[in-house]
XYZ file of C-alpha atoms in Angstrom:
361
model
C -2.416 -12.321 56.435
C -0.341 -15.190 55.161
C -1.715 -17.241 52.291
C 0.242 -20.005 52.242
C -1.849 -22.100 49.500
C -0.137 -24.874 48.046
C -0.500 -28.618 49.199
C 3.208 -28.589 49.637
C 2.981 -28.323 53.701
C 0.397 -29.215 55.364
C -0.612 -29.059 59.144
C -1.106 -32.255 61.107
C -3.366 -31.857 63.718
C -4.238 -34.754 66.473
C -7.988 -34.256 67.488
C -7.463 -36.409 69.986
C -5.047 -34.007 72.062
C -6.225 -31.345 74.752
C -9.863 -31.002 75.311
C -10.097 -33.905 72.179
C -13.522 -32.635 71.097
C -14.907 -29.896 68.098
C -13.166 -26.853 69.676
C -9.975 -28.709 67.722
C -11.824 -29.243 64.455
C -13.650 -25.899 64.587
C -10.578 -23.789 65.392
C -8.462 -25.626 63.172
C -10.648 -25.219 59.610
C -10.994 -21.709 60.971
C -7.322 -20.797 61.199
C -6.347 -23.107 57.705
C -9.135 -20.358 56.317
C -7.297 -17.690 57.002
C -3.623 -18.841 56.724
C -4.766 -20.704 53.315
C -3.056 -23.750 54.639
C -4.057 -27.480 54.198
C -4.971 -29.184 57.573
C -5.671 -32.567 58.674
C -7.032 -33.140 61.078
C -7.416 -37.147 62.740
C -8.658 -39.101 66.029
C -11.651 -36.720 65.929
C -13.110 -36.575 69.032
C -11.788 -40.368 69.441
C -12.404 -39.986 73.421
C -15.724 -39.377 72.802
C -18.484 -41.715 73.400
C -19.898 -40.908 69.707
C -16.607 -39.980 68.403
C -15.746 -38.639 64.655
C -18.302 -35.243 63.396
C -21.662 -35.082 64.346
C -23.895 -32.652 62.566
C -22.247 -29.412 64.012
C -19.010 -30.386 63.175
C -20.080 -31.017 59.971
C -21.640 -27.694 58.899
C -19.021 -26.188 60.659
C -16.572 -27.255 58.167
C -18.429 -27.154 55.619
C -18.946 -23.376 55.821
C -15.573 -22.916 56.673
C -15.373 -24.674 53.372
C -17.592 -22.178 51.641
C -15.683 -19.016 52.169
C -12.014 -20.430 50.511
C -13.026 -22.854 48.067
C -11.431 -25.599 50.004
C -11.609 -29.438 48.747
C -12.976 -31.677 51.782
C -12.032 -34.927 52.360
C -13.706 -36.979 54.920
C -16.222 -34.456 55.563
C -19.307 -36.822 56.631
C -20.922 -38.224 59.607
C -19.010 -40.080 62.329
C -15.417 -39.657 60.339
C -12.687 -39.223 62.527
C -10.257 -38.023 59.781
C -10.540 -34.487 57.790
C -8.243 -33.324 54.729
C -9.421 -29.326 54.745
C -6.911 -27.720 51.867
C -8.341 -23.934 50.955
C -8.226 -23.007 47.416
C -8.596 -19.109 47.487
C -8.764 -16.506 49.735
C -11.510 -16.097 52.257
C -14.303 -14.359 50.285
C -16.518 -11.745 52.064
C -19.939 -11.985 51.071
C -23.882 -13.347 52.094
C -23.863 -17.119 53.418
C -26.476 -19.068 55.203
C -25.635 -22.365 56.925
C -28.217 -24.905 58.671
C -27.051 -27.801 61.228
C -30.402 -29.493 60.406
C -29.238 -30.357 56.942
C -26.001 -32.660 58.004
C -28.469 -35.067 59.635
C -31.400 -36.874 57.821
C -34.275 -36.296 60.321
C -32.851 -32.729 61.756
C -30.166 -31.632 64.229
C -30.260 -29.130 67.112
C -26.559 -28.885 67.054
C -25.012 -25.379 67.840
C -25.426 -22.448 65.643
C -23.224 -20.040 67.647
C -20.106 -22.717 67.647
C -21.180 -22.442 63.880
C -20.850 -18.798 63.434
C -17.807 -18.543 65.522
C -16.424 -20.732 63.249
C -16.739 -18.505 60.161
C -16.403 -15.328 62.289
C -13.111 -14.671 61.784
C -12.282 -15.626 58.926
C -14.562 -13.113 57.490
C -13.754 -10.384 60.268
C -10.042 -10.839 58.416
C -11.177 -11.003 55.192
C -12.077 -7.424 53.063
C -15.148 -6.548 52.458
C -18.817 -7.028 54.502
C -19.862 -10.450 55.088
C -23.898 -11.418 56.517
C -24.047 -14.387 57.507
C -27.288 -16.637 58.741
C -26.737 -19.748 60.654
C -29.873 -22.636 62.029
C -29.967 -24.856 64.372
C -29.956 -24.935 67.950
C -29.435 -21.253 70.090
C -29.895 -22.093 73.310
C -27.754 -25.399 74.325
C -25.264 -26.881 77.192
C -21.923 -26.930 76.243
C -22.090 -23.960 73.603
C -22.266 -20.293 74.337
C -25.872 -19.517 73.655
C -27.000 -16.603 71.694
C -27.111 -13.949 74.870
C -23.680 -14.945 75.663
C -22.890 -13.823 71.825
C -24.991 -10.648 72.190
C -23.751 -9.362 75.419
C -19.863 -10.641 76.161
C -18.379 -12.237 72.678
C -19.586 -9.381 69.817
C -18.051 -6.479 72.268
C -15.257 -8.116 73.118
C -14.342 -8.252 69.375
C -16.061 -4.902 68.752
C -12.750 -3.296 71.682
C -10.465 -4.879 69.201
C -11.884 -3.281 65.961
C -13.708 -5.962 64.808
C -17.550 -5.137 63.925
C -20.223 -8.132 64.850
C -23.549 -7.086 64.922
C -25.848 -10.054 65.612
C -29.778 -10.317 65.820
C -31.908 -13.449 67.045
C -34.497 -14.400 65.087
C -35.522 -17.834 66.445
C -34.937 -19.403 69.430
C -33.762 -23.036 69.131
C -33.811 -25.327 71.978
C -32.710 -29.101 72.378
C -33.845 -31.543 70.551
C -35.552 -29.655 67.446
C -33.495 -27.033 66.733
C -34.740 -24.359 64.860
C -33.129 -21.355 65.775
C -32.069 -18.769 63.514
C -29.141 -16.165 64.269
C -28.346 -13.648 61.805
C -24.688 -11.235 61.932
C -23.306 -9.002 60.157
C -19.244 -9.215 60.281
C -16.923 -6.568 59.049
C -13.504 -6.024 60.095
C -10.949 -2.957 59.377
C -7.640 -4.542 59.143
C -5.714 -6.620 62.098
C -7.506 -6.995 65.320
C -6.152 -4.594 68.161
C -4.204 -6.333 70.962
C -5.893 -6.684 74.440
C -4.258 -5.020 77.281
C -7.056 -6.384 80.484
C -5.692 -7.337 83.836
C -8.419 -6.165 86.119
C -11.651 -6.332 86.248
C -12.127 -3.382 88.055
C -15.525 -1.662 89.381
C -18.720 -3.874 88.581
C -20.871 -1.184 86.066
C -23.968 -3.339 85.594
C -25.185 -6.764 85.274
C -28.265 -7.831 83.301
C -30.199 -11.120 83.892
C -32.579 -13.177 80.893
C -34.503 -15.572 82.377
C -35.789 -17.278 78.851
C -38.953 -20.204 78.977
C -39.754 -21.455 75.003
C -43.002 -23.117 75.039
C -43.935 -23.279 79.246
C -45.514 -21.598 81.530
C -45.549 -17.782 82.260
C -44.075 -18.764 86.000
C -41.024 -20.706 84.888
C -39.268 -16.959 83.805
C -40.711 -15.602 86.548
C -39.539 -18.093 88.884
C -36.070 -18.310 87.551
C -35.775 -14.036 87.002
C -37.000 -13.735 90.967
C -34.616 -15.900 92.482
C -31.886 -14.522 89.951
C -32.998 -11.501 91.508
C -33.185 -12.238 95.354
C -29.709 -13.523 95.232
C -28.449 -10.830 93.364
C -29.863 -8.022 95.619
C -28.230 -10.297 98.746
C -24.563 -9.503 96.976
C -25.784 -5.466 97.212
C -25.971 -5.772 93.551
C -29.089 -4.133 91.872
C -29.375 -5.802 88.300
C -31.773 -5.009 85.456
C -34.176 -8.183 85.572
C -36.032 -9.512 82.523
C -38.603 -12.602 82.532
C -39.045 -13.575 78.953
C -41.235 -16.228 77.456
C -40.506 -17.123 74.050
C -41.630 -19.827 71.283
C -39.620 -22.574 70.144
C -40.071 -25.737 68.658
C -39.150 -27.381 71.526
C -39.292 -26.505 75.105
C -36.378 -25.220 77.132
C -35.389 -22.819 79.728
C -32.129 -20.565 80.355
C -31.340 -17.913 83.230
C -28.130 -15.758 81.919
C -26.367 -13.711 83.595
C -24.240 -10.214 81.942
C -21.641 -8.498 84.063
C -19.800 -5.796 82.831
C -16.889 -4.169 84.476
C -14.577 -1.450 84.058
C -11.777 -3.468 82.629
C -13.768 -6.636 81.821
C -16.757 -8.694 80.931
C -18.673 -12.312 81.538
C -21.322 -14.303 81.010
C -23.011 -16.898 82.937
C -25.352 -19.121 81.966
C -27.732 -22.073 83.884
C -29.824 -24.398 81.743
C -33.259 -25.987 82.647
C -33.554 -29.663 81.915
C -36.824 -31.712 82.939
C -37.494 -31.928 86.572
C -34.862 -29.568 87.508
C -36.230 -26.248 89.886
C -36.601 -22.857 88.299
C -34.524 -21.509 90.827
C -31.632 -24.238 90.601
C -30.985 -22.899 86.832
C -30.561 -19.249 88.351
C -28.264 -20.396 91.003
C -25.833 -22.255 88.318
C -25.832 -18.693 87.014
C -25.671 -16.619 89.737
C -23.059 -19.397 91.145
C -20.641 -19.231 87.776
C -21.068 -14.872 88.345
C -19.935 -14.645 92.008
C -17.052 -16.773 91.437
C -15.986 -15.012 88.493
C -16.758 -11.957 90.297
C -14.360 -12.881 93.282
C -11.602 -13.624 91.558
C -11.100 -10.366 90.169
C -10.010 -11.302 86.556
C -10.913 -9.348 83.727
C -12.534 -12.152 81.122
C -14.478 -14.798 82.243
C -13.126 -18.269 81.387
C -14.975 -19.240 78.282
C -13.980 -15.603 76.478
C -10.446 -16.358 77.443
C -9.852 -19.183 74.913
C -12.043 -17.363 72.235
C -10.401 -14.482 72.351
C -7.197 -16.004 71.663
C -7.416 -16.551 67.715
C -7.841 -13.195 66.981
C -5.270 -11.841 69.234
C -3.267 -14.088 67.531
C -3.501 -12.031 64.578
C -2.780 -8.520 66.163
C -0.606 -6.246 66.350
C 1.627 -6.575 69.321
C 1.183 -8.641 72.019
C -1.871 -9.052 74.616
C -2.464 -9.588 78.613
C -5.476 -10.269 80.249
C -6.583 -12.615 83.238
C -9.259 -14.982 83.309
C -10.297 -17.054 86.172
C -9.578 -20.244 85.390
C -7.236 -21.860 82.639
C -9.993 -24.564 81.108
C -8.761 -27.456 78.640
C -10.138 -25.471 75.831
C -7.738 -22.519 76.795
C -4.659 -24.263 76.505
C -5.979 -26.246 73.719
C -6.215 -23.284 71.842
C -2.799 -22.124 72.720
C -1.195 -25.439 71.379
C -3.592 -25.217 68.520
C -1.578 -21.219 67.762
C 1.607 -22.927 68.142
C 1.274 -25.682 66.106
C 0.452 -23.455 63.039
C 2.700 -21.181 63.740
C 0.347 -18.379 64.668
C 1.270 -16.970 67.945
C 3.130 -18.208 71.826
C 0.752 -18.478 74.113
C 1.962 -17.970 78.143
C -0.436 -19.372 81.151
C 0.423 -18.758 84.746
C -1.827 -19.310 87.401
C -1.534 -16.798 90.628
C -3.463 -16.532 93.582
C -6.889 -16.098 92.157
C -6.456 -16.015 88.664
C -4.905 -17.059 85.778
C -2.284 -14.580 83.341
C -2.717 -15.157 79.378
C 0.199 -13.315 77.128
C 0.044 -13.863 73.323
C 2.804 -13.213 70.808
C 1.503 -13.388 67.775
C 4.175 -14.528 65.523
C 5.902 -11.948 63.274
C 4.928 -11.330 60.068
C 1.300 -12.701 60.640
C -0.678 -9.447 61.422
């Protein structure tokens, strides 16, 4: 990998561009990791109605931080400027990082947006890395934990990149309190991605989580999850769970995987919402996926795109829909340098090629 690691150029980032929220900041300290480049990054999350880092943010670059030595400036609460200039190489090794300790009183803020943070750069780095991250597992507007397990580890594991990951806490909004542990080990440059199909459905798996509420809630949400499933002609392996939390919350997800493909779908309980609406948002976010005949879903798409971006060779794949985080991330690669990133939309879905740039595998 390059290790560029002198102040002398540094990467201006505008965290107000794209998406403008922590996909820029998280992405960003993640690549400077790697390339051993300074970054800074400003307007952080300026749209935003509490703009600048919140806690997630926070320990996100911070343990970005951790692996390369890096010297921080503006790294606290509500700053909407960040100097992030690595100091040595990513380092391989055992780290442990909790969201709850950016905010006096506590955060639930995301541990898997977290640990995807640090992912790679230790998946690039030599050596075997564990790494245990706290704080919330199971939130809206984060992949939670199953999402992780079942569509994000194997879709690095197909380009030789080992994630193993075990849940030992659930957290739920707003105490937190989850606890993921993963074990990260990579074996030189990612393989490129060659997936423009889906092709034949080979099973799908539905969670229908409750932390701290009644034994119907699962049951509710895993029976209609079920019912509308069967109506598609699909016969998927059903599983009701109740778990504890600190604080109560609910979550039907849905696991496809295809011949030449995989997603993830995911409907979240909130207070006074059915059972059965949270495993329609899921079901809902599966069939359309499922229609459309692409190979990732559309929140893989843009996190798949940082490591292809350090293959060998260039990658294809469709995805269903070309989000503001996916071609965030794409101007994100060509602003360091990293990789060209090509979106065209066709008739159902949408065509991703990345060129990684030469001489950065």
């Amino acid at each position: 990998m390059r290790a560029d690691r002198s102040m002398a150029r540094i990467v201006r980032v505008d965290g107000a561009f794209g998406e403008g929220g922590g996909q820029i900041v998280r992405s960003s300290v993640a690549i400077a990791a790697v390339c051993g480049v300074a970054t800074e990054i400003v307007n952080i999350r300026a749209r935003r109605p509490n703009p600048g880092l919140q806690a997630q943010h926070l320990t996100a670059v911070r343990a970005a931080a951790a692996l390369c030595g890096a010297e921080l400036e503006g790294d606290r609460l509500g700053s909407e400027r960040l100097l992030f200039a690595p100091r040595h190489a990513v380092a391989a090794g055992r780290y442990a990082f909790d969201v709850a300790e950016a905010r006096a009183g506590g955060s639930a803020g995301s541990a898997p947006l977290v640990l995807q943070t640090v992912a790679l750069p230790l998946l690039l780095a030599r050596g075997r890395s564990n790494v245990v991250v706290e704080g919330g597992t199971h939130l809206p507007a984060s992949p939670c934990f199953d999402y992780l397990e079942r569509v994000w580890a194997p879709a690095l594991c197909a380009l030789g990149l080992k994630v193993g990951l075990v849940l030992e806490s659930y957290g739920f909004y707003p105490r937190g309190g989850g606890r993921i542990r993963a074990e990260l080990e990579g074996n030189g440059p990612p393989r490129s991605l060659e997936r423009l199909h889906s092709g034949a459905l080979s099973t799908v798996e539905v969670r229908a989580i409750a932390a701290s509420l009644p034994a119907h809630i699962p049951q509710r949400m895993a029976d209609r999850a079920r019912s509308l499933l069967a109506k598609e002609g699909i016969a998927a392996a059903v599983e009701p769970r109740r778990v504890r939390a600190a604080s109560p919350g609910a979550v039907t997800f849905v696991a496809a995987c295809y011949e030449g493909g995989y997603g993830g779908f995911t409907g979240f309980g909130a207070p006074g919402k059915p059972s059965e609406q949270v495993a329609e948002e899921a079901v809902t976010l599966f069939r359309a996926h499922r229609q459309s005949g692409a190979a990732l879903d559309r929140w893989l798409a843009d996190q798949i795109l940082l490591p292809l971006a350090f293959a060998r060779g260039s990658s294809r794949f469709t995805t269903d829909c070309a989000t503001a985080h996916l071609r965030t991330q794409a101007e994100l690669l060509r602003l360091f340098g990293l990789a060209a990133v090509r979106i065209d939309s066709e008739e159902k879905t949408v065509a991703v090629k990345v060129e990684p740039a030469e001489g950065e595998a």
